[in-house]
CSV table of C-alpha atoms in Angstrom, one decimal:
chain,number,residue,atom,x,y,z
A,1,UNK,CA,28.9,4.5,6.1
A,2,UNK,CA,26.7,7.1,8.4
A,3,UNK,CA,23.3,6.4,7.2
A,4,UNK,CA,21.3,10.4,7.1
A,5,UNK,CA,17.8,11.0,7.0
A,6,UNK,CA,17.1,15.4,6.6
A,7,UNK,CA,13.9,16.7,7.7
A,8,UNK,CA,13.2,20.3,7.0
A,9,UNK,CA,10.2,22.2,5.4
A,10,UNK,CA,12.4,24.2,3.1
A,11,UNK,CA,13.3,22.5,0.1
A,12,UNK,CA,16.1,24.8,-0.4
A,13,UNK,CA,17.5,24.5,3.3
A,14,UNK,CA,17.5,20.6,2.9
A,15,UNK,CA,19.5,20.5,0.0
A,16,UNK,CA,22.1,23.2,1.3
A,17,UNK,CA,22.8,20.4,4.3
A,18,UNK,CA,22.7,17.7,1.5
A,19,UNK,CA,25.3,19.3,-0.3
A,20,UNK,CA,27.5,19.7,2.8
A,21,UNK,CA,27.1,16.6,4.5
A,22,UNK,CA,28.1,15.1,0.8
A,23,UNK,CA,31.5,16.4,1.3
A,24,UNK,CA,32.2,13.8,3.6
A,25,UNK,CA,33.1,10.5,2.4
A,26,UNK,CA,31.6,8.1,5.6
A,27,UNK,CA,28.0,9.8,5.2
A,28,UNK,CA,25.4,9.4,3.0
A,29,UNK,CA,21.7,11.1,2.4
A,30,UNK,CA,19.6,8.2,2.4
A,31,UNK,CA,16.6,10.4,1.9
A,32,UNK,CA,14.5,13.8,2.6
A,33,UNK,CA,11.5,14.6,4.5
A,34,UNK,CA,9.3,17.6,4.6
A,35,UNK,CA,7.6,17.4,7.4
A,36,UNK,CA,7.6,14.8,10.8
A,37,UNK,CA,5.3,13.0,9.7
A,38,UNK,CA,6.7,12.0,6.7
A,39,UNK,CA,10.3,11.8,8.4
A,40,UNK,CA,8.6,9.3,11.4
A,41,UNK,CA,7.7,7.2,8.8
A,42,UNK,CA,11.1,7.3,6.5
A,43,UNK,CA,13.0,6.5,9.6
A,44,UNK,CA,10.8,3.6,9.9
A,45,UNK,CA,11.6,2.3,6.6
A,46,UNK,CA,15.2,3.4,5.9
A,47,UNK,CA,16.4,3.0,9.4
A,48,UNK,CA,19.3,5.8,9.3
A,49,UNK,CA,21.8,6.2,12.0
A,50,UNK,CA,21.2,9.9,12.3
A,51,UNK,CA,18.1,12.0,11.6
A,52,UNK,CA,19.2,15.7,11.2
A,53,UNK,CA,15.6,17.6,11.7
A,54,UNK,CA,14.6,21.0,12.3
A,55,UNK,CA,12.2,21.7,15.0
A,56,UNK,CA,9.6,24.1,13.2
A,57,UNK,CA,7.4,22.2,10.6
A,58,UNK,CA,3.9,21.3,9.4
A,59,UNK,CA,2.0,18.6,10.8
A,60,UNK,CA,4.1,17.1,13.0
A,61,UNK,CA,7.0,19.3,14.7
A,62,UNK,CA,10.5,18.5,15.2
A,63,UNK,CA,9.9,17.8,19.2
A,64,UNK,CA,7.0,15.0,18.7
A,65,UNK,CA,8.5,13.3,15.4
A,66,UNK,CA,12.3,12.9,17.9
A,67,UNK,CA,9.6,11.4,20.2
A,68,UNK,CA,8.3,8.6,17.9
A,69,UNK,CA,11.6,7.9,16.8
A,70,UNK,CA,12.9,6.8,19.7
A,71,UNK,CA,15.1,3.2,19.2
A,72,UNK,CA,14.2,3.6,15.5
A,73,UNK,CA,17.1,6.3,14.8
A,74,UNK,CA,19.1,8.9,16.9
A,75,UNK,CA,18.3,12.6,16.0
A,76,UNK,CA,20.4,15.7,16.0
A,77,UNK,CA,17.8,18.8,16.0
A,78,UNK,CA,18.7,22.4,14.7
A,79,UNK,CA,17.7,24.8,16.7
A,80,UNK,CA,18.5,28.9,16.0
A,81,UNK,CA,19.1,31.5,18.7
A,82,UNK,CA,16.3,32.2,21.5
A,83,UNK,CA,15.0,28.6,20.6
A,84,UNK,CA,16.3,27.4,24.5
A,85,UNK,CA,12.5,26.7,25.5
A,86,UNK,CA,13.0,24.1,22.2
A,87,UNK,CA,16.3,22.5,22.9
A,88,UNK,CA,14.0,21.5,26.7
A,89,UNK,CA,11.5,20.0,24.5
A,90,UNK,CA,13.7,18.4,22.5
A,91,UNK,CA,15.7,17.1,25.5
A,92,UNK,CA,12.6,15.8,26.8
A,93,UNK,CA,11.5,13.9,23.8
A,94,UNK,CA,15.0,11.9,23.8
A,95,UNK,CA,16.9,13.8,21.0
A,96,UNK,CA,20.7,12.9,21.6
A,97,UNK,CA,21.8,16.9,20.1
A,98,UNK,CA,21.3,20.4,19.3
A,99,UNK,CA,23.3,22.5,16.3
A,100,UNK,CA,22.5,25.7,15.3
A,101,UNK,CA,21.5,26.4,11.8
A,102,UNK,CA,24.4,28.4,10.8
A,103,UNK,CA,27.0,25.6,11.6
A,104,UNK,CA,29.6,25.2,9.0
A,105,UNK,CA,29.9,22.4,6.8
A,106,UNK,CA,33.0,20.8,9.3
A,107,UNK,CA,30.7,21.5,12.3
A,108,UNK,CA,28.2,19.5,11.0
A,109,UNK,CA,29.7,16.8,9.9
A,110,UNK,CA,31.3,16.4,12.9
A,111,UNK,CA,27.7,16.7,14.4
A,112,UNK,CA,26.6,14.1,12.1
A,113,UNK,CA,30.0,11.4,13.5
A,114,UNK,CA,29.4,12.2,16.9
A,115,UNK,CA,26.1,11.7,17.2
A,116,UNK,CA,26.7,8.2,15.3
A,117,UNK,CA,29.6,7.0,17.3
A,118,UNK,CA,26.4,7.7,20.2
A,119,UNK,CA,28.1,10.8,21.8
A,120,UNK,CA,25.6,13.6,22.5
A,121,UNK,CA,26.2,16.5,21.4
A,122,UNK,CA,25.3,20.7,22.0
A,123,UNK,CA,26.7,23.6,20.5
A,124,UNK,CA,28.3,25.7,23.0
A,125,UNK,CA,25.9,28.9,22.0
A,126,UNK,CA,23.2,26.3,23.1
A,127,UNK,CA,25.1,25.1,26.5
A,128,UNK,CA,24.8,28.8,27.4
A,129,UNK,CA,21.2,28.7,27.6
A,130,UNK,CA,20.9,24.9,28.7
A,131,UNK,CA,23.0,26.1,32.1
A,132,UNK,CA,21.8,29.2,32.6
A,133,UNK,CA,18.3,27.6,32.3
A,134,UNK,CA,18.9,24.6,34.9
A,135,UNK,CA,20.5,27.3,37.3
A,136,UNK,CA,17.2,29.0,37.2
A,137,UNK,CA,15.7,25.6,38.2
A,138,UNK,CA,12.2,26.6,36.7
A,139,UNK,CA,9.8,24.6,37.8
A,140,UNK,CA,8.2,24.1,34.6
A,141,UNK,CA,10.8,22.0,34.0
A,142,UNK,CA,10.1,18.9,36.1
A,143,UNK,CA,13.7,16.4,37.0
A,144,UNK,CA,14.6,13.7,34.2
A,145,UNK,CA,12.2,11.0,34.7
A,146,UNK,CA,13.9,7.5,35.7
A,147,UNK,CA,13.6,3.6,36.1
A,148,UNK,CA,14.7,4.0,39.9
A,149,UNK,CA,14.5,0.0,39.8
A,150,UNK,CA,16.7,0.0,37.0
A,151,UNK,CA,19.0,2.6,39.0
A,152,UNK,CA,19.7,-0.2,41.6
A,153,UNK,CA,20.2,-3.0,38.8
A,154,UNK,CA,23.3,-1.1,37.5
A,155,UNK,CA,26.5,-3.0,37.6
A,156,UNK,CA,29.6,-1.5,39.2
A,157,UNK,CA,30.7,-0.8,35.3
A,158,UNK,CA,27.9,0.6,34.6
A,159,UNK,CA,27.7,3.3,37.3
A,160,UNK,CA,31.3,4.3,36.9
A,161,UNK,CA,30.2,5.1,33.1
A,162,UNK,CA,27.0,6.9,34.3
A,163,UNK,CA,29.4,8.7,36.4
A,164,UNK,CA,31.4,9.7,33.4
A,165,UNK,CA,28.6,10.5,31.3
A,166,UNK,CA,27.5,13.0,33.8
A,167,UNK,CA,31.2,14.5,34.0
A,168,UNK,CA,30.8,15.3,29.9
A,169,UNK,CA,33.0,12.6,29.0
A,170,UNK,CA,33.0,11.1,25.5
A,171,UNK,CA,33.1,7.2,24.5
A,172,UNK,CA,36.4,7.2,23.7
A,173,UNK,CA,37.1,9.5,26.5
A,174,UNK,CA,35.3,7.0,28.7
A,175,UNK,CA,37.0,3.8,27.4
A,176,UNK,CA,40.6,5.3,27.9
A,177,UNK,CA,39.3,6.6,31.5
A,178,UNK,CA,38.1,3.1,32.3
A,179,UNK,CA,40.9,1.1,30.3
A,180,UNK,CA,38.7,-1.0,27.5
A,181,UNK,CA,37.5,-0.9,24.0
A,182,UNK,CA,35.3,2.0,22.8
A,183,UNK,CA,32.6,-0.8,22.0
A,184,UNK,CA,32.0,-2.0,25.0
A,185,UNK,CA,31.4,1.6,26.5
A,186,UNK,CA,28.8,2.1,23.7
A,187,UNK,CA,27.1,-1.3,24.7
A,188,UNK,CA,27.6,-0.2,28.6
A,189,UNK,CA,26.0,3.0,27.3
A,190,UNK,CA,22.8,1.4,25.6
A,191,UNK,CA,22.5,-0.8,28.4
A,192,UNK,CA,22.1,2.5,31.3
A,193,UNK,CA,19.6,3.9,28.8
A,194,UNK,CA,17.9,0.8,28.5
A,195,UNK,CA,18.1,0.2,32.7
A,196,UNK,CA,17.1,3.4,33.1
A,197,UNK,CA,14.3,4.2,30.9
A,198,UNK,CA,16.4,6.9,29.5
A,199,UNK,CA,15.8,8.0,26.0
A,200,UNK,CA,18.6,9.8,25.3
A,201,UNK,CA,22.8,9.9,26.4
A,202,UNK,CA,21.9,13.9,26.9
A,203,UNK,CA,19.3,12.6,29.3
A,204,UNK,CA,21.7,10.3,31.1
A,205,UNK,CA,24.4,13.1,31.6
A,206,UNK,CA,21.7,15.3,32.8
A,207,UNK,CA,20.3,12.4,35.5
A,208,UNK,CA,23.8,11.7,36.6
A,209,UNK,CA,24.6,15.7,36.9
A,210,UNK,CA,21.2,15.7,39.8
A,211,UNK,CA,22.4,12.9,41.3
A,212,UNK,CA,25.7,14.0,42.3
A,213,UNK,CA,24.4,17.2,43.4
């Protein structure tokens, strides 16, 4: 079972996700939060899989809440159109993906699996912005921040997966690329992250995308 934690301001919008990630059978709403600081510390203590958070909310934002939560719980941030200057913040503070508001209940749900399993994930309206963004190459936008020591301690295995996470390549599309079990990419995966100082998978695609430029 997917373990959820919702963090949203609006009372009503959290229970509208509630009711739609109910309709799947492998997730359940371990509990609410109204702000980041209350989500930080309901991670803490309920330890979900996924926290689904918005970015906009009192006392502590989406952005810096994803950034305390790092190796407590993965989050999937929603994000709304001409937000791009968010999903780089978000990025940044190790969030692992971005889904607009107005997904559908499948969408989301699928969000929710994906992001469990320890795929990233954008929605493609977001990728628009993401790429068009990096093209720009603001500088405002400094290069992901690595281990470089922990660059050179990678084993063969785990480059050619880094290599495949840059190419956009799922686990399971990494384990039948590389011939073995879809749990041992996930433990190759959380051991480049680990090697690398890298909070996030997004973060390790993006690393491996400047590397092979």
């Amino acid at each position: 079972m997917i373990k959820v934690l919702l963090a949203d301001d609006h009372a009503a919008v959290r229970a509208g996700l509630r009711m739609l990630l109910d309709s799947a059978d492998d997730i359940e709403v371990v509990g609410e939060a109204a702000d980041g600081v209350e989500a930080v510390a309901l991670a803490r203590g309920l330890r979900p899989d996924v926290v689904v958070m918005d970015v906009r909310m009192p006392r502590k934002d989406g952005i810096a809440a994803a950034a305390e939560l790092r190796g407590v719980a993965d989050v999937l941030v929603l994000t709304s159109y001409g937000e791009d200057e968010n999903v780089f913040d978000a990025l940044r503070a190790g969030a692992s993906g971005f889904l607009l508001k107005d997904a559908d209940a499948e969408t989301l749900v699928e969000a929710v699996r994906t992001i469990a399993r320890g795929d990233g994930l954008i929605s493609p309206a977001v990728t628009r912005g993401l790429i068009a963004e990096f093209a720009r190459s603001r500088p405002a936008y400094a290069p992901i921040a690595v281990d470089h020591a922990g660059l050179a301690n990678l084993t063969p295995r785990e480059t050619e997966v880094l290599a495949l996470i840059g190419e956009g390549m799922s686990n399971a599309e990494i384990a039948g690329e590389l011939g073995m079990a879809e749990a041992t990419v996930k433990s190759h995966v959380t051991r480049v992250l680990a090697k690398l100082g890298l909070a996030s998978r997004v973060q390790a695609a993006i690393f491996a995308r400047e590397q092979a430029r």
